[in-house]
Amino acid sequence: MAPGGTSDWMAFQGASYFRTAGAQDQYGLSARGLAINTGLPGREEFPDFTEFWIERTGADAYTIYALMDGASVTGAYRFQSRHVAGAGVEQQVSSVLNIRRDIERLGIAPATSMFWYGEGNRAAAVDWRPEIHDSDGLALLTGAGERIWRPLNNPPHDTLDSFADQAPKGFGLIQRDRNFDHYQDDGAFYDRRPNLWVQPQGDWGKGAVMLYAFPTNSETVDNVVSFWTPAAPAKAGQQLQFDYSLSWKSTDPTAVAATAHVVDCWQGVAGRPGAEPVKGARKLVIDFIGEGLAGLDRQSGVTAKIDVVRGKVLANAAYPVVGQKNRWRVTADVAPDAQGPADVRLFLTRGGRALSETVLTPIF
């Protein structure tokens, strides 16, 4: 509970789900102890935290010990949790898993969130509020040091993205858009929803960060899940250990000043404004902000490096946004092929050097 007992800042409730109210006393997305077979039709398993022991370790600091039990796994967890008013919640997590039977897809450090609609899919905005989502992107810091941003969407059908990596440095579901005017919600306060950043402790080896999403037409349905899945299969009789930290804050750990990061991502009809739309194509528009863009103009040699799978780029441009400080815009008309959606990968570059994080996004 918060001082005075007026609200609570951490809750463990339901299966292995838990969450904190972050830096702005507002619940949003949830974490889980474990995800099993997420994204496999009809086969997801939800192990339970069955026993808890709570140890107070300081002012607004607690260690929670929990036992997990499920058909495919048993486990023991330790959550060293500390709340700092105005800054958020930090948790150091240690877990030991005993695999009871083979698991096809083991999900470590899962986070569950909701994305109904935002500026990129305005056609889904049947509610009067301009945007409704707990998180608006998946951020990754790979083992090689690349910063990746995958905007969330409300897909027309179930989707599963896999981002292969080795020894990942961090990943998480982030709410970058903190502008109240973009939500106009003074009850749910989507502008205050916490981020959840996972930082592995030690070398997690080879595997992939996975992002599973399915369609929703309601803000009460969590339709997005992210997690790490090891490359090595989880076999009956194994004992596995994973240590990591969880940061529940309002600041974005990947939005460093020297690397331009995405602040807006739109989609619309392809072609020039006022002209006939280009059939079979969509326009992707992405805005970046970063101090590394200071002083650059149209004559500075900045371009967008764009690659597309299952589609092709018809036209693209990169340029500074007039009247905005250190803000650049990339526009691209992309035509998905018959096997779509088109998977777009792009970043700002100058003289062979990346100026921004890498954006990965589908176009349906």
Tab-separated table of C-alpha atoms in Angstrom:
chain	number	residue	atom	x	y	z
A	1	MET	CA	0.000	0.000	0.000
A	2	ALA	CA	1.015	3.604	-0.540
A	3	PRO	CA	1.723	5.705	2.559
A	4	GLY	CA	-1.572	6.503	4.266
A	5	GLY	CA	-3.256	3.490	2.706
A	6	THR	CA	-5.000	5.549	0.007
A	7	SER	CA	-3.812	3.312	-2.848
A	8	ASP	CA	-1.618	0.302	-3.524
A	9	TRP	CA	1.576	0.202	-5.579
A	10	MET	CA	2.081	-3.531	-6.047
A	11	ALA	CA	-0.300	-6.463	-6.457
A	12	PHE	CA	0.041	-10.198	-7.055
A	13	GLN	CA	-3.346	-11.494	-8.118
A	14	GLY	CA	-4.411	-14.300	-10.461
A	15	ALA	CA	-2.324	-17.193	-11.830
A	16	SER	CA	1.270	-15.862	-11.910
A	17	TYR	CA	0.241	-12.299	-12.847
A	18	PHE	CA	1.519	-9.288	-10.927
A	19	ARG	CA	1.915	-5.558	-11.565
A	20	THR	CA	2.916	-2.254	-10.019
A	21	ALA	CA	1.555	1.279	-10.295
A	22	GLY	CA	4.887	2.625	-11.552
A	23	ALA	CA	5.965	6.224	-11.073
A	24	GLN	CA	2.539	7.895	-11.407
A	25	ASP	CA	0.359	5.736	-9.145
A	26	GLN	CA	-1.477	4.215	-12.110
A	27	TYR	CA	-1.777	0.541	-12.932
A	28	GLY	CA	-1.487	-0.543	-16.562
A	29	LEU	CA	0.199	-3.565	-18.069
A	30	SER	CA	0.939	-6.727	-16.079
A	31	ALA	CA	3.917	-9.048	-15.738
A	32	ARG	CA	3.786	-12.806	-15.297
A	33	GLY	CA	6.079	-15.262	-13.650
A	34	LEU	CA	6.052	-17.469	-16.739
A	35	ALA	CA	4.331	-17.930	-20.099
A	36	ILE	CA	3.851	-21.412	-21.531
A	37	ASN	CA	2.899	-22.050	-25.171
A	38	THR	CA	1.700	-18.496	-25.739
A	39	GLY	CA	0.566	-18.013	-29.340
A	40	LEU	CA	0.033	-21.710	-29.974
A	41	PRO	CA	-3.667	-22.246	-30.771
A	42	GLY	CA	-5.637	-23.581	-27.831
A	43	ARG	CA	-2.583	-24.686	-25.902
A	44	GLU	CA	-1.541	-21.846	-23.598
A	45	GLU	CA	-0.945	-22.884	-19.992
A	46	PHE	CA	-1.181	-20.619	-16.956
A	47	PRO	CA	0.788	-21.899	-13.933
A	48	ASP	CA	-0.199	-20.465	-10.560
A	49	PHE	CA	1.651	-18.793	-7.745
A	50	THR	CA	0.303	-20.947	-4.922
A	51	GLU	CA	2.177	-19.756	-1.807
A	52	PHE	CA	3.645	-16.408	-0.781
A	53	TRP	CA	5.992	-15.230	1.956
A	54	ILE	CA	6.465	-11.475	2.413
A	55	GLU	CA	9.479	-9.900	4.107
A	56	ARG	CA	9.692	-6.178	4.783
A	57	THR	CA	13.224	-4.999	4.019
A	58	GLY	CA	12.926	-1.214	4.367
A	59	ALA	CA	10.711	1.777	3.778
A	60	ASP	CA	8.509	0.835	0.799
A	61	ALA	CA	10.717	-2.195	0.180
A	62	TYR	CA	9.637	-5.821	0.316
A	63	THR	CA	10.941	-9.203	-0.724
A	64	ILE	CA	8.235	-11.577	-1.920
A	65	TYR	CA	8.941	-15.288	-2.132
A	66	ALA	CA	6.509	-17.313	-4.233
A	67	LEU	CA	6.032	-20.937	-5.223
A	68	MET	CA	4.744	-21.772	-8.697
A	69	ASP	CA	2.799	-24.860	-9.674
A	70	GLY	CA	1.478	-25.989	-13.053
A	71	ALA	CA	0.991	-29.023	-15.227
A	72	SER	CA	4.343	-28.539	-16.999
A	73	VAL	CA	6.470	-26.799	-14.384
A	74	THR	CA	7.073	-26.046	-10.736
A	75	GLY	CA	9.150	-23.109	-9.627
A	76	ALA	CA	10.397	-20.830	-6.879
A	77	TYR	CA	10.647	-17.043	-7.228
A	78	ARG	CA	12.135	-14.192	-5.247
A	79	PHE	CA	11.039	-10.605	-5.972
A	80	GLN	CA	13.147	-7.937	-4.250
A	81	SER	CA	10.864	-4.938	-4.740
A	82	ARG	CA	11.376	-1.278	-3.927
A	83	HIS	CA	9.060	1.673	-4.518
A	84	VAL	CA	10.504	5.188	-4.821
A	85	ALA	CA	7.823	7.900	-4.838
A	86	GLY	CA	7.764	9.710	-8.158
A	87	ALA	CA	10.431	7.453	-9.686
A	88	GLY	CA	8.708	4.083	-9.971
A	89	VAL	CA	9.305	0.526	-8.838
A	90	GLU	CA	12.399	-1.636	-9.240
A	91	GLN	CA	12.294	-5.414	-8.836
A	92	GLN	CA	15.161	-7.892	-8.812
A	93	VAL	CA	13.760	-11.271	-9.819
A	94	SER	CA	15.373	-14.666	-9.261
A	95	SER	CA	13.619	-17.781	-10.523
A	96	VAL	CA	14.323	-21.511	-10.497
A	97	LEU	CA	12.146	-23.685	-12.736
A	98	ASN	CA	11.741	-27.443	-12.616
A	99	ILE	CA	10.372	-28.732	-15.929
A	100	ARG	CA	7.840	-31.533	-15.445
A	101	ARG	CA	7.164	-32.236	-19.115
A	102	ASP	CA	8.456	-30.998	-22.456
A	103	ILE	CA	7.366	-27.433	-23.237
A	104	GLU	CA	7.141	-26.337	-26.870
A	105	ARG	CA	7.436	-22.598	-26.138
A	106	LEU	CA	8.755	-21.370	-22.800
A	107	GLY	CA	8.266	-17.637	-22.170
A	108	ILE	CA	10.595	-15.934	-19.676
A	109	ALA	CA	9.814	-12.523	-18.114
A	110	PRO	CA	6.484	-12.124	-19.930
A	111	ALA	CA	4.536	-8.865	-20.009
A	112	THR	CA	0.863	-8.584	-20.966
A	113	SER	CA	-0.618	-5.335	-22.258
A	114	MET	CA	-3.455	-3.815	-24.295
A	115	PHE	CA	-3.394	-1.943	-27.580
A	116	TRP	CA	-6.784	-1.083	-29.072
A	117	TYR	CA	-5.972	1.917	-31.265
A	118	GLY	CA	-3.601	4.855	-31.601
A	119	GLU	CA	-2.566	7.382	-34.227
A	120	GLY	CA	-1.475	4.577	-36.559
A	121	ASN	CA	-4.854	2.802	-36.813
A	122	ARG	CA	-7.459	5.526	-36.469
A	123	ALA	CA	-10.054	3.447	-38.349
A	124	ALA	CA	-10.445	1.327	-35.183
A	125	ALA	CA	-11.319	4.417	-33.093
A	126	VAL	CA	-15.011	3.753	-32.564
A	127	ASP	CA	-14.782	5.288	-29.081
A	128	TRP	CA	-14.714	9.101	-28.755
A	129	ARG	CA	-11.276	9.108	-27.120
A	130	PRO	CA	-8.440	9.734	-29.625
A	131	GLU	CA	-6.224	6.838	-28.431
A	132	ILE	CA	-6.634	3.863	-26.090
A	133	HIS	CA	-3.655	1.683	-25.182
A	134	ASP	CA	-1.586	0.644	-22.152
A	135	SER	CA	1.614	0.450	-24.224
A	136	ASP	CA	2.473	1.708	-27.694
A	137	GLY	CA	5.650	-0.186	-28.563
A	138	LEU	CA	8.076	-3.002	-27.881
A	139	ALA	CA	11.609	-1.719	-27.275
A	140	LEU	CA	14.682	-3.935	-27.557
A	141	LEU	CA	18.356	-3.452	-26.804
A	142	THR	CA	20.052	-6.399	-28.476
A	143	GLY	CA	23.176	-8.211	-27.404
A	144	ALA	CA	24.998	-6.435	-30.258
A	145	GLY	CA	23.837	-3.046	-28.958
A	146	GLU	CA	21.202	-2.271	-31.615
A	147	ARG	CA	18.159	-0.334	-30.402
A	148	ILE	CA	14.910	-1.519	-31.964
A	149	TRP	CA	11.387	-0.105	-31.775
A	150	ARG	CA	8.383	-2.168	-32.851
A	151	PRO	CA	5.180	-0.065	-32.741
A	152	LEU	CA	2.235	-2.026	-31.387
A	153	ASN	CA	-0.890	-2.507	-33.454
A	154	ASN	CA	-4.307	-4.120	-33.271
A	155	PRO	CA	-3.857	-6.715	-36.024
A	156	PRO	CA	-6.648	-8.099	-38.216
A	157	HIS	CA	-5.635	-11.611	-37.109
A	158	ASP	CA	-3.293	-13.257	-34.629
A	159	THR	CA	0.361	-12.351	-35.237
A	160	LEU	CA	3.636	-13.583	-33.755
A	161	ASP	CA	6.875	-11.663	-34.311
A	162	SER	CA	10.200	-13.199	-33.332
A	163	PHE	CA	13.360	-11.126	-32.795
A	164	ALA	CA	16.317	-13.524	-32.655
A	165	ASP	CA	19.143	-12.457	-30.359
A	166	GLN	CA	22.011	-13.655	-28.203
A	167	ALA	CA	22.644	-12.369	-24.682
A	168	PRO	CA	19.964	-9.636	-24.889
A	169	LYS	CA	20.638	-6.484	-22.904
A	170	GLY	CA	16.995	-5.519	-22.395
A	171	PHE	CA	13.466	-5.480	-23.771
A	172	GLY	CA	10.053	-4.271	-22.693
A	173	LEU	CA	6.639	-2.868	-23.472
A	174	ILE	CA	6.747	0.930	-23.378
A	175	GLN	CA	4.175	3.740	-23.272
A	176	ARG	CA	6.142	6.507	-25.003
A	177	ASP	CA	3.206	8.816	-25.675
A	178	ARG	CA	2.723	10.769	-22.417
A	179	ASN	CA	0.537	13.571	-23.816
A	180	PHE	CA	-2.841	13.777	-22.056
A	181	ASP	CA	-4.385	15.472	-25.095
A	182	HIS	CA	-3.723	12.343	-27.146
A	183	TYR	CA	-5.999	10.290	-24.848
A	184	GLN	CA	-8.393	12.788	-23.204
A	185	ASP	CA	-9.091	10.236	-20.462
A	186	ASP	CA	-9.220	11.637	-16.917
A	187	GLY	CA	-10.390	8.334	-15.431
A	188	ALA	CA	-8.191	5.602	-16.911
A	189	PHE	CA	-5.230	7.991	-17.410
A	190	TYR	CA	-3.535	6.158	-20.258
A	191	ASP	CA	-0.877	8.877	-20.340
A	192	ARG	CA	0.250	7.707	-16.879
A	193	ARG	CA	0.511	3.975	-17.587
A	194	PRO	CA	3.905	2.543	-16.548
A	195	ASN	CA	6.557	1.072	-18.813
A	196	LEU	CA	7.969	-2.361	-18.053
A	197	TRP	CA	11.633	-2.864	-18.917
A	198	VAL	CA	13.288	-6.278	-18.519
A	199	GLN	CA	17.051	-6.384	-18.027
A	200	PRO	CA	18.555	-9.900	-18.012
A	201	GLN	CA	21.186	-10.662	-15.392
A	202	GLY	CA	23.974	-12.839	-16.765
A	203	ASP	CA	24.136	-14.372	-20.229
A	204	TRP	CA	20.785	-15.734	-21.386
A	205	GLY	CA	22.416	-17.250	-24.465
A	206	LYS	CA	20.605	-17.675	-27.771
A	207	GLY	CA	16.888	-17.207	-28.157
A	208	ALA	CA	14.353	-14.626	-29.236
A	209	VAL	CA	12.131	-11.896	-27.891
A	210	MET	CA	8.632	-12.746	-29.069
A	211	LEU	CA	5.653	-10.447	-29.524
A	212	TYR	CA	2.220	-12.048	-29.767
A	213	ALA	CA	-0.890	-9.993	-30.558
A	214	PHE	CA	-4.486	-10.708	-31.474
A	215	PRO	CA	-7.419	-8.479	-32.478
A	216	THR	CA	-9.463	-6.654	-29.853
A	217	ASN	CA	-12.401	-4.241	-29.914
A	218	SER	CA	-12.285	-3.400	-26.220
A	219	GLU	CA	-9.910	-1.755	-23.769
A	220	THR	CA	-10.704	-4.481	-21.202
A	221	VAL	CA	-8.998	-7.226	-23.247
A	222	ASP	CA	-5.221	-7.567	-22.958
A	223	ASN	CA	-4.228	-8.556	-26.492
A	224	VAL	CA	-0.429	-8.144	-26.473
A	225	VAL	CA	2.224	-10.377	-24.873
A	226	SER	CA	6.022	-10.112	-25.025
A	227	PHE	CA	8.573	-12.550	-23.590
A	228	TRP	CA	11.984	-14.178	-24.076
A	229	THR	CA	12.070	-17.756	-25.327
A	230	PRO	CA	15.360	-19.684	-25.159
A	231	ALA	CA	16.600	-21.355	-28.335
A	232	ALA	CA	17.264	-24.606	-26.448
A	233	PRO	CA	14.056	-26.621	-25.884
A	234	ALA	CA	12.696	-27.015	-22.355
A	235	LYS	CA	12.728	-30.740	-21.608
A	236	ALA	CA	11.211	-32.749	-18.776
A	237	GLY	CA	13.636	-33.177	-15.875
A	238	GLN	CA	15.577	-29.966	-16.505
A	239	GLN	CA	16.169	-27.314	-13.883
A	240	LEU	CA	16.519	-23.790	-15.296
A	241	GLN	CA	17.414	-20.512	-13.610
A	242	PHE	CA	16.740	-16.978	-14.829
A	243	ASP	CA	17.621	-13.758	-13.014
A	244	TYR	CA	16.525	-10.330	-14.243
A	245	SER	CA	15.400	-6.899	-13.149
A	246	LEU	CA	12.041	-5.264	-13.855
A	247	SER	CA	11.760	-1.476	-14.022
A	248	TRP	CA	8.269	0.009	-13.799
A	249	LYS	CA	8.791	3.660	-14.691
A	250	SER	CA	7.542	6.485	-16.908
A	251	THR	CA	10.944	7.131	-18.491
A	252	ASP	CA	12.030	5.250	-21.607
A	253	PRO	CA	15.311	3.374	-21.029
A	254	THR	CA	16.027	3.155	-24.775
A	255	ALA	CA	15.376	6.803	-25.675
A	256	VAL	CA	18.929	8.036	-25.131
A	257	ALA	CA	19.725	11.554	-26.240
A	258	ALA	CA	22.396	10.666	-28.818
A	259	THR	CA	20.169	8.145	-30.633
A	260	ALA	CA	17.059	9.488	-32.320
A	261	HIS	CA	13.968	7.565	-31.248
A	262	VAL	CA	10.446	7.233	-32.623
A	263	VAL	CA	7.800	9.536	-31.196
A	264	ASP	CA	4.981	9.014	-33.707
A	265	CYS	CA	4.070	6.387	-36.284
A	266	TRP	CA	1.148	6.833	-38.702
A	267	GLN	CA	-0.294	4.911	-41.637
A	268	GLY	CA	-2.636	6.165	-44.356
A	269	VAL	CA	-3.355	6.098	-48.072
A	270	ALA	CA	-0.323	6.131	-50.355
A	271	GLY	CA	0.382	8.897	-52.862
A	272	ARG	CA	0.612	12.670	-52.847
A	273	PRO	CA	-1.898	14.581	-50.710
A	274	GLY	CA	-4.794	15.741	-52.880
A	275	ALA	CA	-3.981	13.295	-55.679
A	276	GLU	CA	-5.571	9.919	-56.415
A	277	PRO	CA	-4.465	7.345	-53.806
A	278	VAL	CA	-2.043	4.691	-55.014
A	279	LYS	CA	-3.980	1.439	-55.162
A	280	GLY	CA	-2.577	-1.539	-53.292
A	281	ALA	CA	-0.200	0.562	-51.198
A	282	ARG	CA	-0.070	2.276	-47.828
A	283	LYS	CA	1.850	5.328	-46.645
A	284	LEU	CA	4.020	4.897	-43.561
A	285	VAL	CA	5.065	8.073	-41.726
A	286	ILE	CA	7.486	7.947	-38.787
A	287	ASP	CA	8.827	10.881	-36.746
A	288	PHE	CA	12.156	10.691	-34.891
A	289	ILE	CA	13.504	13.009	-32.194
A	290	GLY	CA	17.061	13.102	-30.861
A	291	GLU	CA	19.904	15.476	-30.033
A	292	GLY	CA	22.029	13.685	-32.626
A	293	LEU	CA	19.839	15.325	-35.287
A	294	ALA	CA	20.686	18.862	-34.127
A	295	GLY	CA	21.926	21.130	-36.903
A	296	LEU	CA	21.114	18.724	-39.730
A	297	ASP	CA	19.066	19.894	-42.708
A	298	ARG	CA	18.017	18.692	-46.156
A	299	GLN	CA	21.558	19.260	-47.459
A	300	SER	CA	23.235	17.183	-44.719
A	301	GLY	CA	23.026	13.850	-46.513
A	302	VAL	CA	20.536	12.224	-44.130
A	303	THR	CA	18.543	9.414	-45.730
A	304	ALA	CA	16.270	6.604	-44.638
A	305	LYS	CA	17.588	3.063	-45.001
A	306	ILE	CA	14.489	0.975	-45.749
A	307	ASP	CA	14.167	-2.759	-46.330
A	308	VAL	CA	10.864	-4.546	-46.950
A	309	VAL	CA	9.959	-8.229	-46.780
A	310	ARG	CA	6.819	-9.333	-48.659
A	311	GLY	CA	6.457	-5.993	-50.398
A	312	LYS	CA	8.294	-3.125	-52.050
A	313	VAL	CA	8.941	0.580	-51.504
A	314	LEU	CA	7.351	2.770	-54.170
A	315	ALA	CA	8.621	6.127	-52.857
A	316	ASN	CA	10.306	7.478	-49.742
A	317	ALA	CA	11.741	10.657	-48.260
A	318	ALA	CA	13.492	11.837	-45.086
A	319	TYR	CA	13.489	15.467	-43.977
A	320	PRO	CA	13.416	17.743	-40.905
A	321	VAL	CA	9.955	18.750	-39.678
A	322	VAL	CA	9.555	22.503	-40.171
A	323	GLY	CA	9.446	24.456	-36.913
A	324	GLN	CA	10.290	21.469	-34.703
A	325	LYS	CA	13.561	21.040	-32.824
A	326	ASN	CA	15.653	17.946	-33.629
A	327	ARG	CA	12.656	16.228	-35.260
A	328	TRP	CA	12.874	14.342	-38.565
A	329	ARG	CA	10.177	12.610	-40.594
A	330	VAL	CA	10.393	9.560	-42.838
A	331	THR	CA	7.617	8.871	-45.335
A	332	ALA	CA	7.379	5.697	-47.414
A	333	ASP	CA	4.748	4.353	-49.792
A	334	VAL	CA	4.843	0.576	-49.412
A	335	ALA	CA	2.981	-2.006	-51.487
A	336	PRO	CA	2.544	-5.369	-49.699
A	337	ASP	CA	2.632	-8.386	-51.996
A	338	ALA	CA	0.008	-11.123	-52.093
A	339	GLN	CA	1.632	-12.958	-49.176
A	340	GLY	CA	1.635	-9.819	-46.945
A	341	PRO	CA	1.742	-8.173	-44.545
A	342	ALA	CA	4.846	-6.279	-45.612
A	343	ASP	CA	7.495	-6.163	-42.875
A	344	VAL	CA	9.316	-2.831	-42.938
A	345	ARG	CA	12.718	-2.200	-41.374
A	346	LEU	CA	14.045	1.363	-41.423
A	347	PHE	CA	16.347	3.835	-39.706
A	348	LEU	CA	17.929	7.225	-40.358
A	349	THR	CA	21.495	7.154	-41.620
A	350	ARG	CA	24.214	9.589	-42.643
A	351	GLY	CA	27.559	8.695	-44.147
A	352	GLY	CA	27.083	5.024	-43.367
A	353	ARG	CA	26.350	5.699	-39.685
A	354	ALA	CA	22.981	5.066	-38.073
A	355	LEU	CA	21.424	8.185	-36.533
A	356	SER	CA	18.342	6.521	-35.046
A	357	GLU	CA	17.010	3.362	-33.542
A	358	THR	CA	15.719	0.739	-35.969
A	359	VAL	CA	11.980	0.603	-36.577
A	360	LEU	CA	10.336	-2.718	-37.406
A	361	THR	CA	6.656	-2.561	-38.318
A	362	PRO	CA	4.148	-4.506	-40.422
A	363	ILE	CA	1.911	-2.971	-43.070
A	364	PHE	CA	-1.278	-4.889	-43.750
